[in-house]
Short mmCIF file of C-alpha atoms in Angstrom, two decimals:
data_model
loop_
_atom_site.label_atom_id
_atom_site.label_comp_id
_atom_site.label_asym_id
_atom_site.label_seq_id
_atom_site.Cartn_x
_atom_site.Cartn_y
_atom_site.Cartn_z
CA MET A 1433 -30.87 -20.79 -20.38
CA THR A 1434 -27.61 -22.33 -19.20
CA ASP A 1435 -26.43 -22.68 -15.61
CA ARG A 1436 -29.89 -22.02 -14.21
CA ILE A 1437 -29.79 -21.94 -10.40
CA THR A 1438 -31.78 -24.78 -8.84
CA SER A 1439 -32.24 -26.31 -5.40
CA PRO A 1440 -33.22 -29.68 -3.89
CA PHE A 1441 -36.75 -28.32 -3.47
CA GLY A 1442 -39.70 -28.01 -5.81
CA ALA A 1443 -43.19 -26.67 -6.41
CA LYS A 1444 -44.86 -28.52 -3.55
CA THR A 1445 -42.07 -28.27 -0.95
CA ALA A 1446 -43.20 -26.83 2.38
CA ALA A 1447 -41.64 -23.58 3.58
CA ARG A 1448 -40.50 -25.18 6.82
CA GLU A 1449 -38.59 -27.81 4.87
CA VAL A 1450 -36.71 -25.10 2.98
CA ALA A 1451 -35.76 -23.35 6.21
CA GLU A 1452 -34.77 -26.56 7.98
CA GLY A 1453 -31.06 -26.69 8.82
CA HIS A 1454 -30.63 -22.90 8.65
CA ASP A 1455 -29.79 -21.13 11.90
CA LEU A 1456 -31.14 -17.60 11.63
CA SER A 1457 -30.44 -16.70 15.25
CA GLY A 1458 -29.48 -13.05 15.54
CA ARG A 1459 -30.93 -12.18 12.16
CA SER A 1460 -33.85 -9.81 11.73
CA ALA A 1461 -36.61 -10.00 9.15
CA ILE A 1462 -39.57 -7.89 8.06
CA VAL A 1463 -42.43 -9.58 6.21
CA THR A 1464 -45.11 -7.28 4.81
CA GLY A 1465 -48.65 -8.59 4.61
CA ALA A 1466 -47.89 -11.25 7.21
CA ALA A 1467 -51.31 -11.37 8.84
CA THR A 1468 -52.77 -13.71 6.21
CA GLY A 1469 -51.87 -16.09 3.41
CA ILE A 1470 -48.33 -16.98 2.44
CA GLY A 1471 -46.97 -14.07 4.45
CA VAL A 1472 -47.91 -15.96 7.62
CA GLU A 1473 -46.12 -19.12 6.51
CA THR A 1474 -43.08 -17.16 5.36
CA ALA A 1475 -42.84 -15.50 8.75
CA ARG A 1476 -43.44 -18.80 10.53
CA ALA A 1477 -40.62 -20.60 8.72
CA LEU A 1478 -38.17 -17.77 9.38
CA ALA A 1479 -39.13 -17.45 13.05
CA GLU A 1480 -38.89 -21.20 13.62
CA ALA A 1481 -35.37 -21.05 12.16
CA GLY A 1482 -34.47 -18.46 14.80
CA ALA A 1483 -35.00 -15.11 13.06
CA ASP A 1484 -36.51 -12.17 14.89
CA VAL A 1485 -39.50 -11.34 12.69
CA MET A 1486 -41.54 -8.18 12.35
CA LEU A 1487 -45.00 -8.71 10.89
CA ALA A 1488 -45.60 -5.50 8.94
CA VAL A 1489 -49.37 -5.33 8.52
CA ARG A 1490 -52.21 -2.92 7.92
CA ASN A 1491 -54.55 -4.64 10.39
CA THR A 1492 -52.57 -4.85 13.61
CA GLU A 1493 -55.35 -6.69 15.44
CA ALA A 1494 -55.15 -9.52 12.91
CA GLY A 1495 -51.37 -9.24 13.07
CA GLU A 1496 -51.34 -9.76 16.83
CA ILE A 1497 -53.50 -12.87 16.49
CA THR A 1498 -51.06 -14.24 13.92
CA ALA A 1499 -48.07 -13.30 16.07
CA ALA A 1500 -49.53 -15.13 19.08
CA ASP A 1501 -49.87 -18.27 16.96
CA LEU A 1502 -46.34 -17.98 15.54
CA ARG A 1503 -44.80 -17.51 18.98
CA LYS A 1504 -45.91 -21.02 19.94
CA THR A 1505 -43.17 -22.54 17.78
CA ALA A 1506 -40.84 -19.61 17.07
CA LYS A 1507 -37.23 -19.68 18.22
CA GLY A 1508 -36.87 -15.99 17.45
CA THR A 1509 -39.09 -13.11 18.54
CA VAL A 1510 -42.26 -12.17 16.65
CA ILE A 1511 -43.58 -8.60 16.85
CA VAL A 1512 -46.11 -6.55 14.92
CA GLY A 1513 -45.75 -3.18 13.19
CA LYS A 1514 -48.36 -1.12 11.40
CA ILE A 1515 -47.94 -0.24 7.74
CA ASP A 1516 -50.40 0.69 5.00
CA LEU A 1517 -48.58 0.31 1.71
CA SER A 1518 -51.25 2.32 -0.09
CA ASP A 1519 -50.22 5.39 1.94
CA LEU A 1520 -46.63 6.55 1.55
CA ASN A 1521 -46.89 8.50 4.81
CA SER A 1522 -47.66 5.26 6.65
CA VAL A 1523 -44.76 3.53 4.89
CA ALA A 1524 -42.39 6.32 5.87
CA ALA A 1525 -43.56 6.24 9.49
CA PHE A 1526 -42.96 2.49 9.69
CA ALA A 1527 -39.48 2.81 8.19
CA ARG A 1528 -38.56 5.69 10.52
CA ALA A 1529 -39.66 3.60 13.50
CA TRP A 1530 -37.30 0.81 12.40
CA GLY A 1531 -34.47 3.26 11.84
CA ASP A 1532 -31.00 2.00 10.93
CA ALA A 1533 -31.07 -1.13 13.11
CA PRO A 1534 -29.54 -4.00 11.08
CA LEU A 1535 -32.08 -5.71 8.84
CA HIS A 1536 -31.06 -8.99 7.25
CA LEU A 1537 -34.22 -9.95 5.37
CA LEU A 1538 -36.90 -7.74 3.83
CA ILE A 1539 -39.76 -9.77 2.33
CA ASN A 1540 -42.00 -7.50 0.26
CA ASN A 1541 -44.93 -9.91 0.33
CA ALA A 1542 -48.08 -7.79 0.68
CA GLY A 1543 -50.22 -7.01 -2.31
CA VAL A 1544 -53.60 -6.34 -3.86
CA MET A 1545 -54.97 -8.13 -6.91
CA ALA A 1546 -57.58 -7.30 -9.56
CA CYS A 1547 -59.40 -4.66 -7.53
CA PRO A 1548 -61.82 -2.13 -9.03
CA LEU A 1549 -60.25 1.15 -10.13
CA ALA A 1550 -59.12 3.05 -7.05
CA TYR A 1551 -56.31 5.36 -6.05
CA THR A 1552 -53.96 5.47 -3.09
CA ALA A 1553 -53.63 8.28 -0.58
CA GLN A 1554 -51.10 9.89 -2.95
CA ASP A 1555 -53.36 9.45 -6.02
CA LEU A 1556 -51.48 6.49 -7.52
CA GLU A 1557 -53.40 3.64 -9.16
CA MET A 1558 -54.09 1.25 -6.30
CA GLN A 1559 -52.38 -1.91 -7.57
CA VAL A 1560 -49.10 -0.42 -8.76
CA GLY A 1561 -49.24 2.14 -5.96
CA THR A 1562 -49.47 -0.54 -3.27
CA ASN A 1563 -47.59 -3.44 -4.84
CA HIS A 1564 -44.69 -1.43 -6.26
CA PHE A 1565 -44.43 2.18 -5.09
CA GLY A 1566 -45.22 1.40 -1.45
CA HIS A 1567 -42.61 -1.34 -1.38
CA TYR A 1568 -40.12 0.82 -3.29
CA LEU A 1569 -40.30 3.53 -0.64
CA LEU A 1570 -40.08 0.97 2.17
CA SER A 1571 -37.01 -0.64 0.64
CA MET A 1572 -35.28 2.69 0.02
CA MET A 1573 -35.89 3.92 3.54
CA LEU A 1574 -34.60 0.61 4.94
CA ALA A 1575 -31.59 0.43 2.61
CA ARG A 1576 -29.21 1.71 5.31
CA ALA A 1577 -30.54 -0.92 7.72
CA LEU A 1578 -29.98 -3.61 5.10
CA MET A 1579 -26.46 -2.37 4.44
CA ASN A 1580 -25.73 -2.23 8.17
CA ALA A 1581 -26.63 -5.92 8.42
CA ALA A 1582 -24.36 -6.73 5.49
CA GLU A 1583 -21.51 -4.73 7.00
CA ALA A 1584 -21.75 -6.90 10.12
CA SER A 1585 -20.63 -9.88 7.98
CA ARG A 1586 -24.13 -11.23 7.45
CA ALA A 1587 -25.24 -10.57 3.89
CA SER A 1588 -28.78 -9.23 3.63
CA ARG A 1589 -31.49 -9.95 1.08
CA VAL A 1590 -34.62 -8.35 -0.34
CA VAL A 1591 -37.39 -10.58 -1.73
CA ALA A 1592 -39.98 -8.97 -4.03
CA LEU A 1593 -43.16 -10.97 -4.62
CA SER A 1594 -44.08 -10.98 -8.30
CA SER A 1595 -46.57 -13.31 -10.00
CA ILE A 1596 -47.31 -15.29 -13.12
CA GLY A 1597 -49.65 -12.35 -13.68
CA HIS A 1598 -46.64 -10.35 -14.91
CA ARG A 1599 -47.33 -11.96 -18.29
CA ARG A 1600 -50.44 -9.83 -18.64
CA SER A 1601 -48.63 -6.53 -19.03
CA PRO A 1602 -45.32 -4.69 -19.11
CA VAL A 1603 -45.15 -1.34 -17.33
CA HIS A 1604 -47.04 1.27 -19.37
CA PHE A 1605 -44.80 4.22 -18.66
CA GLU A 1606 -46.90 6.58 -20.76
CA ASP A 1607 -49.90 6.09 -18.44
CA ILE A 1608 -48.99 4.02 -15.39
CA HIS A 1609 -51.93 5.27 -13.34
CA TYR A 1610 -54.75 4.93 -15.91
CA ARG A 1611 -55.50 8.60 -16.24
CA GLN A 1612 -55.94 8.53 -20.03
CA ARG A 1613 -56.75 4.91 -20.92
CA ALA A 1614 -59.52 2.55 -19.90
CA TYR A 1615 -58.82 0.60 -16.73
CA ASP A 1616 -58.41 -3.16 -16.91
CA LYS A 1617 -57.99 -4.78 -13.50
CA TRP A 1618 -55.91 -7.68 -14.81
CA GLU A 1619 -53.66 -5.53 -16.95
CA ALA A 1620 -53.13 -3.27 -13.93
CA TYR A 1621 -52.26 -6.27 -11.78
CA GLY A 1622 -49.87 -7.57 -14.43
CA GLN A 1623 -48.18 -4.17 -14.67
CA SER A 1624 -47.67 -4.08 -10.91
CA LYS A 1625 -46.19 -7.59 -10.83
CA THR A 1626 -43.84 -6.75 -13.72
CA ALA A 1627 -42.84 -3.69 -11.68
CA ASN A 1628 -42.04 -5.91 -8.69
CA SER A 1629 -39.65 -7.96 -10.82
CA LEU A 1630 -38.04 -4.89 -12.40
CA PHE A 1631 -37.62 -3.40 -8.92
CA ALA A 1632 -35.64 -6.44 -7.77
CA ALA A 1633 -33.37 -6.09 -10.79
CA GLY A 1634 -32.90 -2.37 -10.20
CA PHE A 1635 -32.30 -2.73 -6.48
CA ASP A 1636 -29.74 -5.49 -6.93
CA ALA A 1637 -27.87 -3.45 -9.53
CA ARG A 1638 -27.45 -0.66 -6.98
CA PHE A 1639 -26.92 -2.49 -3.71
CA ALA A 1640 -25.21 -5.79 -4.52
CA GLU A 1641 -21.82 -4.12 -4.12
CA HIS A 1642 -22.89 -3.20 -0.59
CA GLY A 1643 -23.72 -6.81 0.28
CA VAL A 1644 -27.48 -6.59 -0.33
CA ASN A 1645 -29.05 -8.78 -3.01
CA ALA A 1646 -32.61 -8.68 -4.32
CA ASN A 1647 -34.62 -11.27 -6.22
CA ALA A 1648 -38.20 -11.54 -7.45
CA VAL A 1649 -40.39 -14.52 -6.55
CA MET A 1650 -43.39 -16.11 -8.22
CA PRO A 1651 -45.09 -18.06 -5.41
CA GLY A 1652 -47.57 -19.96 -7.57
CA GLY A 1653 -51.33 -20.29 -7.35
CA ILE A 1654 -52.58 -20.26 -3.75
CA MET A 1655 -56.11 -19.57 -2.53
CA THR A 1656 -55.72 -16.73 -0.01
CA PRO A 1657 -57.44 -13.40 0.80
CA LEU A 1658 -55.61 -12.02 -2.25
CA GLN A 1659 -58.62 -13.24 -4.24
CA ARG A 1660 -61.02 -11.11 -2.21
CA HIS A 1661 -62.02 -9.03 -5.23
CA LEU A 1662 -62.88 -12.04 -7.41
CA SER A 1663 -66.22 -13.78 -7.66
CA ARG A 1664 -66.60 -17.53 -7.49
CA GLU A 1665 -67.82 -17.46 -11.09
CA GLU A 1666 -64.64 -15.73 -12.25
CA MET A 1667 -62.44 -18.29 -10.53
CA ILE A 1668 -64.41 -21.17 -12.04
CA GLY A 1669 -64.13 -19.49 -15.44
CA PHE A 1670 -60.35 -19.28 -15.07
CA GLY A 1671 -60.22 -22.98 -14.24
CA TRP A 1672 -58.92 -22.30 -10.74
CA MET A 1673 -61.70 -24.44 -9.28
CA ASP A 1674 -64.56 -26.59 -10.48
CA GLU A 1675 -68.27 -26.13 -9.80
CA THR A 1676 -67.93 -27.92 -6.46
CA GLY A 1677 -65.14 -25.62 -5.29
CA LYS A 1678 -62.36 -28.19 -5.71
CA LEU A 1679 -59.14 -26.37 -6.58
CA ASN A 1680 -57.11 -27.12 -9.69
CA ASP A 1681 -54.22 -29.48 -8.91
CA ARG A 1682 -51.75 -26.73 -9.84
CA PHE A 1683 -52.76 -24.81 -6.72
CA LYS A 1684 -50.49 -24.95 -3.68
CA THR A 1685 -51.16 -24.79 0.02
CA THR A 1686 -50.12 -21.57 1.75
CA GLU A 1687 -47.06 -23.30 3.21
CA GLN A 1688 -46.05 -24.57 -0.23
CA GLY A 1689 -46.69 -21.11 -1.66
CA ALA A 1690 -44.28 -19.59 0.86
CA SER A 1691 -41.42 -21.96 0.02
CA THR A 1692 -39.84 -19.95 -2.80
CA SER A 1693 -39.91 -16.77 -0.70
CA VAL A 1694 -38.12 -18.63 2.08
CA TRP A 1695 -35.61 -20.11 -0.37
CA ALA A 1696 -34.95 -16.63 -1.74
CA ALA A 1697 -34.30 -15.50 1.83
CA VAL A 1698 -32.06 -18.33 3.06
CA GLY A 1699 -30.99 -20.55 0.14
CA ASP A 1700 -27.23 -21.11 0.01
CA GLU A 1701 -27.51 -21.44 -3.77
CA LEU A 1702 -28.41 -17.74 -3.96
CA GLU A 1703 -25.50 -16.39 -1.92
CA GLY A 1704 -24.32 -13.27 -3.72
CA LYS A 1705 -26.87 -13.77 -6.51
CA GLY A 1706 -29.49 -11.19 -7.39
CA GLY A 1707 -31.65 -9.63 -10.06
CA LEU A 1708 -33.29 -12.99 -10.75
CA TYR A 1709 -36.88 -14.19 -11.11
CA LEU A 1710 -37.48 -17.31 -9.03
CA GLU A 1711 -40.28 -19.89 -9.02
CA ASN A 1712 -40.74 -23.37 -7.53
CA CYS A 1713 -37.50 -22.95 -5.55
CA ALA A 1714 -35.39 -22.43 -8.67
CA GLN A 1715 -34.43 -19.71 -11.11
CA ALA A 1716 -37.21 -19.47 -13.67
CA ALA A 1717 -36.61 -20.38 -17.28
CA PRO A 1718 -37.81 -18.05 -20.05
CA TRP A 1719 -41.54 -18.43 -20.69
CA ASP A 1720 -42.65 -20.31 -23.79
CA ASN A 1721 -45.91 -21.67 -25.16
CA ASP A 1722 -45.07 -25.24 -24.17
CA ARG A 1723 -44.96 -24.24 -20.48
CA PRO A 1724 -47.82 -21.76 -20.14
CA PHE A 1725 -47.92 -21.77 -16.36
CA GLU A 1726 -44.21 -21.31 -15.69
CA GLY A 1727 -41.36 -19.08 -16.75
CA VAL A 1728 -40.59 -15.38 -16.94
CA MET A 1729 -41.35 -12.98 -19.79
CA PRO A 1730 -38.50 -10.81 -21.13
CA HIS A 1731 -40.23 -7.55 -20.18
CA ALA A 1732 -40.05 -8.49 -16.47
CA LEU A 1733 -36.25 -8.59 -16.50
CA ASP A 1734 -35.53 -5.97 -19.15
CA PRO A 1735 -32.64 -3.80 -17.88
CA GLU A 1736 -33.77 -0.68 -19.76
CA ALA A 1737 -37.27 -0.97 -18.32
CA ALA A 1738 -35.79 -1.51 -14.86
CA GLU A 1739 -33.78 1.71 -15.16
CA ARG A 1740 -36.77 3.63 -16.47
CA LEU A 1741 -38.98 2.36 -13.64
CA TRP A 1742 -36.30 3.29 -11.11
CA ALA A 1743 -36.23 6.87 -12.36
CA VAL A 1744 -40.03 7.08 -12.27
CA SER A 1745 -40.08 5.61 -8.75
CA GLU A 1746 -37.51 8.08 -7.45
CA GLU A 1747 -39.53 10.96 -8.83
CA THR A 1748 -42.85 9.57 -7.57
CA VAL A 1749 -41.86 8.91 -3.96
CA GLY A 1750 -39.12 11.53 -3.64
CA VAL A 1751 -36.48 9.14 -2.31
CA LYS A 1752 -33.32 8.25 -4.20
CA ALA A 1753 -30.84 5.43 -3.70
#
């Protein structure tokens, strides 16, 4: 890859460091899943830089506790809104409540990983239903708000959280929701994370001309409530931790894990750039065997797959660009 976009930051840079020097006063941001994990640190960095941040969370009680903590150092406002991304009715209600008020940053951070087979309120497989289809509907219903922000001479951005797990599976269009084939929790997670990356490519292709760019982010390995469905034995088996519970050195803190999301939201290097897969505060290189824990697989940026997923998403949620 030539002319890969990079930054002064790296894998272990803290989110606050990335945001330092950026004045986000007057800009609005929504961060989904911001009651725990890297969503908290993403919201913190943006709020400390002056952004008015909405914590879009399923558990509003936990969200209010987080908001109270963030307000101690925030220069912008921090408020809480209720959203359950596994229920498209809840997503629609949240988006309607926001309306067309200018939105400068939409961070699609929330997610579920490696859960047992389950289905959303609309009978979609839980991982792709929550991680992709919920965020697709949210983004579509907030597209006018994003464009309104861009029209006011402040370009807006969408950040879609993908994962190294995208390597585990492309999108299986013939049976996305595991109605005919045997369920594999890791394949299902990989499919949903590939979908997140393809969504960013599809969104940017449609909205870049309106001043709204979208990029996918791989945050890295971070121990957060995302691992709630995994046993200690599984995580030891994967080499994520040893028998004493000491994490592998590749793992990041939550603040380090939020840094690429924040860079995707504010980095000057990404002005007018979209449809990319980012990791460690840089554009990812293609994956190869010599770098097994970095890089992006071709199926996660495939333009034909992105178009096919877009069509499926429009039909599934009933909202078109």
